[in-house]
Amino acid sequence: MEVIIEALRSLWNNKMRTILSMLGIVIGITSVVSIAALGEGTTASVTESISSLGAKNITISSFSSYAYPLLYSYGMDIEEMCPNVENTIVTLQGNYTIKSDYGDDSETVLGIEEEYMDVMQYDILSGSDFSEEDHLNKNSVAIIGNVLAETLYPDMDPVGQMVYVIQDIGNFTKKNSFEIVGVMESGTTNQFSDPSNFLYIPFSTAEARIFQSQGEISNLVAVASSEDTVSKAMKEIDYYLYREFDGKEYYRISNQQQILNVMNDTLGLISFVLIAVAAISLFVGGIGIMNIMLVSVTERTREIGIKMAIGASRKRILTEFLVESVLITFIAGIIGILLALALTSSLEHIATSMSLHARLSPEIAIIAFLVSAGIGLLSGLYPANKASRLSPIEALRYE
Amino acid sequence: MRIVMHLEEIWKTYDMGEVKVDALKGVTFSVGEGEIVIIIGPSGSGKSTLLHILGCLDNSTKGRLDIDGIDVSKYKSKKLSKIRNSKIGFVFQRYNLLPKLSAFENVELPMIYSHMNRSERRKKALGLLELVGLGDRVNHKPSQLSGGQQQRVAIARALSNDPAFILADEPTGNLDTKSGEEIENLFLKLNKMGKTIVIVTHDMEMMPLGSKVVRIRDGEIESTEVKEIGSNN
């Protein structure tokens, strides 16, 4: 205990030198921790936005929508013929000018079947989901995403209001009117396209009034019975589609998890390389501390001699110097972590458009502490050993 | 009289490559409890070498050194530091206080090395500073004290672990006459309390202080004078 107090006092007595020797480690720890936190945060947010789409979801798309469009019947067939597929989601999608009496916006209109809101785990904030009759009778009703609602209906409740989808057909425009029955919120922000910015109408209504799609659909997603059966389900779907596409591979079957894995691998590699570069500054900082400690040993030769004469053992002298260098780097580590915390959170605020996410997990912090203390130990070892090997007689004579 | 230190045929030979130099050539003498022993000799007499060996800062080449009944002549670094800490109280010509520590903390330091607990240490250090007449200078740094005061702090430090003897190296060498006398008087006072004191010096004026005077020249003992007990009031 006294050793630590004495070391702190000695560091305090040489404030300027202590601060300067800490600097390298502070910079090193700050950059390493910041990069690690940004890497982890970004990975987490990508993971979240992708898995919010459902790790069990298998997306089916066609490369040739004229020759081989996706058909409504595929959904029913896949559900029936593939034992590992639990459910399919079929949607019609288009981009239109969406108008209200108060404003307009160009956004996605999505025709959805029953239970879509439940399957996607979206919340109905006010009003209600479509009723069975809405789907059966092709009613002109709509559910609006809460973000879009703010644009079209500022400071008011959209439920009960009319919304218009404007279609340009040839040289005339068609104005489709819908009554808003509900407001939804997606809960997750997807950085590619935000479901809270969509307008939702019943699939049957969309098919009859806007898309006139005659059995064709825009998106087909199959939901596997569990995350473990995803690859089996994909094989089953492939078997079915291969025949439907006349043996031509104009289709793609993909799973979010695969995309996620690739993205995570890439992000992991990028942050690893950046951390390795930043770690060089830690190494340089460690050398700086060793240098300072060596100077300190020389400066304090006489002090060491006196201490030895009044009974300090070699071990004690060794400990004193080691504790000092570990304290320097440990304090530098704490400062570095705090700076990294400040840096990453201000970066998040400044660069919102870059969608930077930082997450300083306890693991990163603990590793940073251990690494900085370890550097102190390693860079203090040689100077401390040198100090403890001094001959007391020589050290006492030293001017 | 109990013997606190005994040297038996101590030799110290420095190997200077081609030639070997004998700094001490079979020195034998004893220090009894409660004595003031003055070891006197001109420079180059082997006085410093003897001081280092008595202070357990160095090993002899040959011979036997008993301190407080323990043969320390074969001890290595770790055990020697323990002997220095517990059995020997060093007083140097240049005081050798740690400049950044207060008088109190300087006195406390050897007791930290011997793992004495905090409250005991505090009591002891304050008592010793009181004893050497610096009860009102406890928190002063060495730079705020006169030479004589610094040497008294050093003496208090030397006494902190109740050593077998105080080993003083030219203790008045850096002091003016008045401060020097004060230190001599302090030694006499401590001696009256039963402390054993060994003073290594070349200063003839210190001779009357000793109950025993060992003259050393060319690495050998030239003469040993013992005074009648009670003759140095």
XYZ file of C-alpha atoms in Angstrom:
632
model
C 0.000 0.000 0.000
C 2.754 2.428 1.011
C 4.466 1.546 -2.270
C 1.472 2.782 -4.244
C 1.173 6.001 -2.224
C 4.892 6.627 -2.624
C 4.690 5.988 -6.375
C 1.708 8.329 -6.707
C 3.604 10.986 -4.810
C 6.629 10.585 -6.991
C 4.478 10.867 -10.122
C 2.762 13.932 -8.654
C 6.106 15.562 -7.939
C 7.007 15.222 -11.606
C 3.625 16.251 -13.018
C 4.825 17.489 -16.375
C 6.998 14.478 -17.029
C 4.249 12.103 -15.928
C 1.735 13.729 -18.261
C 4.128 13.685 -21.195
C 5.039 10.058 -20.674
C 1.366 9.150 -20.368
C 0.536 10.876 -23.623
C 1.615 8.071 -25.934
C -0.404 5.489 -24.044
C -3.403 7.824 -23.790
C -3.407 8.372 -27.556
C -2.907 4.677 -28.224
C -5.658 3.507 -25.890
C -8.021 6.221 -27.131
C -7.620 5.212 -30.761
C -7.708 1.472 -30.156
C -10.764 1.674 -27.919
C -12.559 4.120 -30.237
C -12.018 1.913 -33.259
C -13.029 -1.204 -31.354
C -16.156 0.509 -30.043
C -17.084 1.832 -33.491
C -16.468 -1.579 -35.044
C -18.556 -3.353 -32.458
C -21.312 -0.741 -32.552
C -21.567 -0.802 -36.335
C -21.553 -4.583 -36.436
C -24.294 -4.625 -33.815
C -26.449 -2.131 -35.692
C -26.014 -3.961 -39.002
C -26.859 -7.222 -37.273
C -29.899 -5.654 -35.681
C -31.213 -4.125 -38.874
C -30.681 -7.335 -40.810
C -32.009 -9.729 -38.224
C -35.003 -7.464 -37.742
C -35.875 -8.631 -41.232
C -35.822 -12.101 -39.772
C -33.023 -14.613 -39.735
C -35.581 -17.253 -40.743
C -36.657 -15.288 -43.794
C -35.725 -16.551 -47.235
C -36.032 -13.966 -49.951
C -36.944 -15.185 -53.423
C -36.351 -12.936 -56.404
C -36.409 -13.216 -60.157
C -33.780 -11.726 -62.475
C -36.147 -11.718 -65.382
C -39.413 -10.210 -64.261
C -40.807 -10.115 -67.838
C -40.187 -13.725 -68.856
C -40.477 -15.204 -65.380
C -42.308 -12.874 -63.024
C -42.899 -14.000 -59.448
C -46.438 -15.347 -59.206
C -48.944 -15.257 -56.395
C -49.359 -19.012 -56.774
C -45.668 -19.608 -55.893
C -46.363 -18.538 -52.358
C -49.182 -21.014 -51.902
C -47.289 -23.792 -53.658
C -44.112 -23.314 -51.654
C -46.093 -23.283 -48.430
C -47.715 -26.534 -49.448
C -44.790 -28.408 -51.028
C -41.872 -27.432 -48.809
C -42.130 -29.120 -45.379
C -39.566 -26.826 -43.784
C -41.336 -23.647 -44.858
C -43.817 -22.474 -42.296
C -45.266 -19.484 -44.033
C -44.847 -17.218 -47.032
C -45.189 -13.454 -47.277
C -46.396 -12.044 -50.552
C -46.404 -8.306 -51.281
C -46.983 -5.895 -54.102
C -44.680 -2.887 -54.055
C -44.399 0.345 -55.970
C -43.176 3.880 -55.587
C -45.750 6.626 -55.982
C -46.505 10.169 -55.015
C -48.542 9.943 -51.841
C -50.679 12.963 -51.066
C -52.757 14.210 -48.203
C -54.687 17.469 -47.853
C -51.646 18.846 -46.025
C -48.612 17.616 -47.918
C -47.084 15.044 -50.261
C -44.116 12.736 -50.502
C -42.742 10.144 -52.878
C -42.774 6.843 -51.044
C -43.334 3.127 -51.197
C -46.848 1.697 -51.344
C -47.001 -1.895 -50.163
C -49.889 -4.254 -50.706
C -49.983 -6.722 -47.826
C -51.881 -9.836 -46.895
C -53.493 -10.579 -43.560
C -51.170 -11.112 -40.613
C -48.336 -9.205 -42.333
C -48.112 -6.762 -39.413
C -47.906 -9.647 -36.935
C -45.327 -11.613 -38.912
C -43.104 -8.549 -39.286
C -43.687 -7.673 -35.621
C -44.790 -4.136 -36.401
C -46.804 -2.225 -33.822
C -50.119 -0.519 -34.536
C -49.750 2.793 -32.683
C -53.301 4.038 -33.158
C -56.373 2.878 -35.059
C -56.325 -0.795 -36.036
C -54.944 -3.391 -38.444
C -57.021 -4.244 -41.547
C -60.105 -6.344 -40.867
C -60.941 -9.569 -42.669
C -63.613 -7.678 -44.630
C -61.067 -5.086 -45.785
C -59.093 -7.886 -47.453
C -62.173 -9.738 -48.782
C -64.005 -6.685 -50.151
C -60.919 -4.908 -51.481
C -61.797 -1.909 -49.297
C -60.035 1.405 -49.935
C -58.293 1.586 -46.589
C -54.685 2.232 -45.653
C -52.258 1.990 -42.738
C -49.605 4.673 -42.655
C -46.079 4.434 -41.244
C -45.537 6.850 -38.373
C -42.596 8.618 -40.034
C -44.565 9.199 -43.236
C -47.534 10.310 -41.134
C -45.470 13.121 -39.645
C -44.791 14.454 -43.140
C -48.328 14.154 -44.448
C -50.289 14.932 -41.302
C -48.175 17.249 -39.174
C -49.428 17.557 -35.619
C -52.640 15.615 -36.080
C -54.069 12.121 -35.844
C -54.078 10.595 -39.363
C -56.711 7.973 -38.472
C -59.918 8.805 -40.344
C -58.124 11.118 -42.795
C -57.971 10.503 -46.540
C -54.734 9.694 -48.352
C -54.209 9.719 -52.125
C -51.899 7.601 -54.250
C -51.152 9.378 -57.513
C -50.442 7.178 -60.544
C -49.177 8.464 -63.870
C -50.671 6.285 -66.598
C -49.765 7.423 -70.069
C -50.643 11.115 -70.194
C -53.221 11.244 -67.478
C -52.987 10.888 -63.747
C -55.107 8.629 -61.626
C -55.893 9.598 -58.071
C -56.679 6.647 -55.788
C -58.286 7.590 -52.462
C -57.894 5.577 -49.272
C -59.135 6.114 -45.757
C -56.467 5.724 -43.087
C -57.492 3.197 -40.465
C -54.225 2.811 -38.537
C -50.715 4.105 -37.852
C -47.843 1.611 -37.576
C -44.304 1.727 -36.273
C -41.595 -0.699 -37.338
C -39.621 -0.499 -34.078
C -36.334 -0.952 -35.880
C -34.684 1.575 -38.091
C -33.474 -0.069 -41.198
C -30.865 2.071 -42.844
C -31.656 0.805 -46.346
C -35.377 1.487 -46.383
C -37.477 2.412 -43.413
C -40.787 0.516 -43.156
C -42.094 3.399 -41.057
C -42.025 5.483 -44.224
C -44.373 3.182 -46.171
C -48.070 3.288 -46.909
C -49.770 -0.116 -46.515
C -52.977 -1.194 -48.262
C -54.670 -4.624 -48.457
C -53.148 -6.943 -51.060
C -56.475 -7.467 -52.827
C -57.111 -3.717 -53.029
C -53.576 -3.098 -54.338
C -53.930 -5.764 -57.003
C -57.313 -4.496 -58.223
C -56.880 -0.741 -57.956
C -53.215 0.129 -58.413
C -51.061 -2.668 -59.758
C -53.513 -4.609 -61.988
C -50.929 -7.316 -61.602
C -53.005 -10.320 -62.621
C -51.363 -12.862 -60.410
C -47.888 -11.326 -60.431
C -46.318 -10.175 -57.208
C -43.376 -7.906 -56.278
C -41.830 -9.704 -53.342
C -41.900 -13.255 -52.113
C -40.466 -14.221 -48.771
C -40.607 -17.735 -47.336
C -40.323 -18.162 -43.575
C -38.473 -21.317 -42.495
C -39.885 -23.262 -39.561
C -36.756 -22.488 -37.541
C -33.308 -20.939 -37.969
C -31.809 -24.437 -38.158
C -33.978 -25.524 -41.062
C -33.217 -22.471 -43.212
C -30.799 -24.294 -45.519
C -33.118 -27.313 -45.898
C -36.011 -25.012 -46.729
C -33.840 -23.201 -49.288
C -33.069 -26.498 -51.035
C -36.744 -27.392 -51.137
C -37.634 -24.020 -52.620
C -34.851 -24.371 -55.167
C -36.191 -27.760 -56.208
C -39.637 -26.263 -56.750
C -38.531 -23.087 -58.533
C -36.137 -24.916 -60.866
C -39.139 -26.545 -62.499
C -41.271 -23.396 -62.496
C -38.431 -21.482 -64.221
C -38.105 -24.209 -66.878
C -34.679 -25.203 -65.672
C -33.295 -21.685 -66.116
C -31.563 -20.188 -63.134
C -33.165 -16.769 -63.444
C -34.016 -16.690 -59.790
C -32.196 -16.202 -56.557
C -32.945 -17.650 -53.137
C -31.151 -15.788 -50.352
C -31.154 -15.688 -46.590
C -30.383 -12.629 -44.483
C -28.134 -14.630 -42.204
C -25.734 -15.334 -45.042
C -25.550 -11.667 -45.962
C -25.092 -10.860 -42.302
C -22.206 -13.280 -41.944
C -20.389 -11.834 -44.916
C -20.897 -8.283 -43.651
C -19.734 -9.166 -40.151
C -16.632 -10.870 -41.492
C -15.790 -7.805 -43.559
C -16.408 -5.382 -40.705
C -14.376 -7.563 -38.342
C -11.438 -7.596 -40.730
C -11.563 -3.818 -41.220
C -11.609 -3.103 -37.491
C -8.854 -5.642 -36.882
C -6.566 -3.912 -39.373
C -7.376 -0.464 -37.929
C -6.779 -1.665 -34.369
C -3.466 -3.195 -35.394
C -2.368 0.138 -36.840
C -3.499 2.005 -33.728
C -1.724 -0.541 -31.530
C 1.586 0.616 -32.987
C 1.130 3.869 -31.074
C 0.708 1.821 -27.888
C 3.994 0.118 -28.611
C 5.701 3.467 -29.197
C 4.119 4.770 -25.992
C 5.533 1.807 -24.105
C 9.021 2.552 -25.377
C 8.556 6.170 -24.290
C 7.733 5.024 -20.771
C 10.728 2.726 -20.653
C 12.902 5.637 -21.688
C 11.476 7.912 -18.979
C 11.872 5.214 -16.353
C 15.510 4.698 -17.323
C 16.147 8.419 -16.941
C 14.354 8.295 -13.629
C 16.541 5.439 -12.385
C 19.681 7.392 -13.215
C 18.308 10.530 -11.594
C 17.356 8.714 -8.464
C 20.513 6.639 -8.107
C 21.453 8.374 -4.867
C 17.936 7.981 -3.508
C 18.095 4.275 -4.323
C 21.439 4.045 -2.496
C 20.012 5.714 0.604
C 16.975 3.461 0.592
C 19.170 0.380 0.269
C 21.406 1.572 3.106
C 18.483 1.944 5.492
C 17.186 -1.491 4.614
C 15.200 -1.529 1.366
C 15.690 -4.886 -0.316
C 16.255 -5.280 -4.044
C 12.728 -6.599 -4.325
C 11.403 -3.459 -2.693
C 13.302 -1.171 -5.112
C 12.135 -3.296 -8.045
C 8.541 -3.078 -6.840
C 8.716 0.688 -6.385
C 9.757 1.274 -9.986
C 7.387 -1.327 -11.400
C 4.433 0.093 -9.478
C 5.319 3.512 -10.786
C 5.391 2.490 -14.440
C 2.237 0.376 -14.116
C 0.474 3.312 -12.432
C 1.498 5.638 -15.262
C 0.050 3.350 -17.909
C -2.962 2.392 -15.818
C -3.954 6.024 -15.298
C -3.196 6.672 -18.964
C -5.480 3.741 -19.789
C -8.341 5.196 -17.761
C -7.893 8.592 -19.403
C -7.721 6.911 -22.808
C -10.942 4.999 -22.244
C -12.754 8.123 -21.041
C -11.473 10.070 -24.050
C -12.585 7.276 -26.363
C -16.017 7.385 -24.756
C -16.244 11.135 -25.310
C -14.845 10.875 -28.834
C -17.143 8.114 -30.057
C -20.294 9.616 -28.586
C -19.550 13.039 -30.072
C -18.751 11.376 -33.413
C -22.117 9.655 -33.268
C -23.791 13.013 -32.753
C -21.829 14.933 -35.362
C -21.832 12.354 -38.119
C -25.431 11.185 -37.905
C -25.692 10.967 -41.673
C -22.892 8.380 -41.725
C -24.945 6.265 -39.324
C -21.940 5.608 -37.095
C -22.666 3.498 -34.088
C -20.316 3.008 -31.173
C -20.660 0.533 -28.370
C -18.003 0.502 -25.677
C -18.605 -2.883 -24.133
C -17.166 -3.819 -20.718
C -14.998 -6.399 -22.480
C -13.265 -3.736 -24.558
C -12.753 -1.587 -21.455
C -11.334 -4.450 -19.387
C -9.015 -5.551 -22.187
C -7.828 -1.952 -22.597
C -7.097 -1.723 -18.850
C -5.183 -4.989 -18.883
C -3.249 -4.062 -21.997
C -2.223 -0.677 -20.603
C -1.199 -2.176 -17.260
C 0.664 -4.884 -19.172
C 2.569 -2.282 -21.169
C 3.509 -0.590 -17.899
C 4.753 -3.865 -16.513
C 6.765 -4.728 -19.615
C 8.291 -1.309 -20.133
C 9.011 -0.912 -16.407
C 10.691 -4.275 -16.038
C 14.073 -3.419 -17.491
C 14.500 -0.038 -15.724
C 13.234 -1.452 -12.413
C 15.597 -4.379 -12.642
C 18.439 -2.023 -13.406
C 17.576 0.028 -10.330
C 17.421 -2.982 -8.058
C 20.811 -4.261 -9.281
C 22.620 -1.085 -8.286
C 25.379 -1.557 -5.742
C 24.432 0.410 -2.625
C 27.986 1.717 -2.239
C 28.183 2.973 -5.814
C 24.670 4.410 -5.599
C 25.482 6.285 -2.376
C 28.562 7.814 -3.970
C 26.577 8.966 -7.016
C 26.317 12.741 -7.318
C 29.425 -6.576 28.654
C 27.468 -8.043 25.771
C 29.218 -7.935 22.416
C 27.051 -6.360 19.662
C 29.645 -6.583 16.937
C 32.758 -8.632 16.489
C 35.242 -8.654 13.616
C 37.596 -11.597 13.297
C 40.511 -11.403 10.844
C 38.607 -9.378 8.261
C 40.324 -9.129 4.896
C 39.177 -7.189 1.893
C 41.017 -7.591 -1.373
C 40.165 -5.638 -4.509
C 40.980 -7.391 -7.735
C 42.256 -4.682 -10.086
C 42.995 -7.014 -12.959
C 46.748 -7.515 -12.850
C 47.286 -6.398 -9.284
C 45.415 -7.258 -6.150
C 45.046 -4.562 -3.530
C 44.518 -5.476 0.099
C 42.389 -2.736 1.605
C 41.977 -4.551 4.919
C 44.536 -6.964 6.246
C 43.093 -9.030 9.042
C 41.204 -6.538 11.171
C 39.995 -7.837 14.527
C 38.106 -5.942 17.219
C 34.819 -5.937 19.134
C 32.187 -3.420 20.075
C 30.414 -3.968 23.361
C 26.886 -2.868 24.188
C 26.758 0.744 25.421
C 30.157 1.699 24.036
C 31.080 4.638 21.849
C 33.778 3.348 19.518
C 35.735 5.801 17.412
C 37.430 4.287 14.387
C 39.994 6.816 13.287
C 42.429 6.882 10.447
C 43.740 9.048 7.620
C 42.283 8.805 4.150
C 43.453 5.732 2.313
C 43.744 3.796 5.537
C 40.945 1.369 4.641
C 38.519 3.279 6.816
C 35.779 3.508 4.152
C 36.137 -0.147 3.241
C 35.791 -1.040 6.899
C 32.721 1.189 7.168
C 31.081 -0.570 4.215
C 31.742 -3.972 5.711
C 30.545 -2.935 9.184
C 27.447 -1.424 7.524
C 26.755 -4.657 5.626
C 26.903 -2.753 2.350
C 29.720 -5.007 1.197
C 31.084 -8.479 1.954
C 34.593 -9.100 3.224
C 36.876 -11.300 1.177
C 37.924 -13.331 4.194
C 37.123 -13.375 7.882
C 34.068 -13.377 10.047
C 31.704 -10.605 11.095
C 29.177 -11.173 13.865
C 26.429 -8.636 14.396
C 24.269 -9.122 17.457
C 25.515 -12.693 17.632
C 24.719 -13.485 13.983
C 27.495 -14.421 11.555
C 26.673 -12.233 8.538
C 29.908 -12.718 6.581
C 28.303 -15.148 4.108
C 25.006 -13.288 3.761
C 23.843 -12.221 0.314
C 21.882 -9.161 -0.833
C 18.457 -10.045 0.566
C 19.589 -11.031 4.084
C 22.082 -8.155 4.210
C 19.320 -5.647 3.500
C 17.387 -7.117 6.409
C 20.400 -6.798 8.729
C 20.920 -3.183 7.599
C 17.284 -2.493 8.260
C 17.003 -4.069 11.690
C 20.486 -4.074 13.236
C 22.310 -1.048 11.862
C 21.399 2.627 12.108
C 23.281 4.606 9.485
C 24.288 8.236 9.962
C 26.115 9.778 6.997
C 28.352 12.767 6.612
C 25.934 14.288 4.128
C 22.804 13.317 6.121
C 21.319 11.477 3.104
C 17.721 12.276 3.835
C 15.222 11.810 1.020
C 14.612 15.389 -0.134
C 10.950 14.949 -1.065
C 9.908 13.383 2.219
C 9.239 15.309 5.427
C 11.324 14.782 8.565
C 8.591 12.506 9.887
C 8.411 10.439 6.709
C 12.186 10.091 6.565
C 12.200 8.664 10.077
C 9.256 6.435 9.230
C 10.846 4.859 6.141
C 12.990 2.102 7.746
C 9.935 1.034 9.746
C 7.933 0.730 6.510
C 10.645 -1.592 5.218
C 10.359 -3.694 8.398
C 6.552 -3.846 7.958
C 5.718 -2.144 11.231
C 2.079 -1.115 11.362
C 1.030 2.430 10.719
C 0.026 3.587 14.198
C 3.091 2.071 15.824
C 5.287 3.687 13.189
C 3.723 7.042 13.792
C 4.154 6.876 17.535
C 7.763 5.772 17.223
C 8.733 8.389 14.629
C 7.169 11.243 16.600
C 8.843 10.050 19.802
C 12.253 9.886 18.130
C 11.926 13.345 16.587
C 11.003 14.610 20.048
C 14.076 12.858 21.461
C 16.465 14.553 19.010
C 14.826 17.906 19.734
C 12.832 18.328 16.531
C 9.324 17.788 17.885
C 8.300 21.082 16.276
C 9.819 20.336 12.851
C 8.013 17.097 12.072
C 6.525 18.142 8.751
C 9.501 20.139 7.482
C 11.254 19.008 4.346
C 15.060 18.554 4.597
C 15.523 21.716 2.505
C 13.728 23.688 5.217
C 16.100 22.440 7.927
C 19.645 23.465 8.846
C 22.506 21.009 8.456
C 22.519 20.235 12.166
C 18.772 19.677 12.156
C 19.017 17.415 9.127
C 21.682 15.353 10.851
C 19.416 15.023 13.887
C 16.602 13.769 11.636
C 19.104 11.263 10.243
C 19.954 10.141 13.774
C 16.268 9.728 14.596
C 15.928 7.666 11.411
C 18.924 5.555 12.429
C 17.250 4.764 15.753
C 13.847 3.864 14.319
C 14.210 0.082 14.257
C 16.140 -0.107 17.587
C 19.382 -1.181 15.909
C 22.213 -3.043 17.617
C 24.389 0.012 17.004
C 24.509 3.358 15.252
C 27.133 3.510 12.527
C 28.138 7.096 11.845
C 30.385 8.125 8.958
C 32.012 11.509 9.629
C 28.786 12.701 11.259
C 30.052 16.218 11.929
C 32.129 16.566 8.764
C 29.675 18.880 7.033
C 28.727 20.909 10.085
C 30.015 24.073 11.691
C 31.604 23.767 15.106
C 28.474 24.621 17.063
C 26.204 22.207 15.197
C 28.954 19.612 15.383
C 29.064 19.933 19.143
C 25.312 19.609 19.329
C 25.513 16.347 17.417
C 28.318 15.111 19.679
C 26.203 15.976 22.711
C 23.258 14.147 21.187
C 25.454 11.068 20.744
C 26.501 11.301 24.400
C 22.874 11.643 25.450
C 21.887 8.601 23.415
C 24.855 6.693 24.807
C 23.692 7.436 28.330
C 20.375 5.890 27.359
C 22.295 2.749 26.492
C 22.739 3.124 22.728
C 25.869 1.722 21.154
C 27.575 4.073 18.724
C 30.355 3.443 16.208
C 31.847 6.555 14.625
C 34.193 6.327 11.651
C 36.186 9.539 11.201
C 39.505 11.138 10.425
C 38.744 14.004 12.789
C 41.017 13.825 15.846
C 38.700 16.159 17.742
C 36.120 13.434 18.063
C 38.514 11.161 19.932
C 37.577 12.315 23.455
C 34.040 11.175 22.742
C 34.933 7.512 22.514
C 35.093 4.928 25.240
C 37.256 3.002 22.833
C 39.410 4.370 20.024
C 40.532 2.095 17.219
C 43.306 3.578 15.066
C 43.596 2.164 11.619
C 46.405 2.658 9.118
C 47.212 0.896 5.850
C 44.437 -1.590 6.377
C 45.595 -2.718 9.764
C 44.771 -1.799 13.336
C 47.543 0.384 14.651
C 46.321 0.642 18.231
C 43.271 0.264 20.415
C 42.756 2.520 23.423
C 40.140 1.796 26.029
C 39.132 4.520 28.442
C 38.097 3.956 32.014
C 34.356 3.578 32.203
C 32.780 6.764 33.392
C 35.682 8.951 32.308
C 33.764 10.734 29.571
C 31.100 12.716 31.312
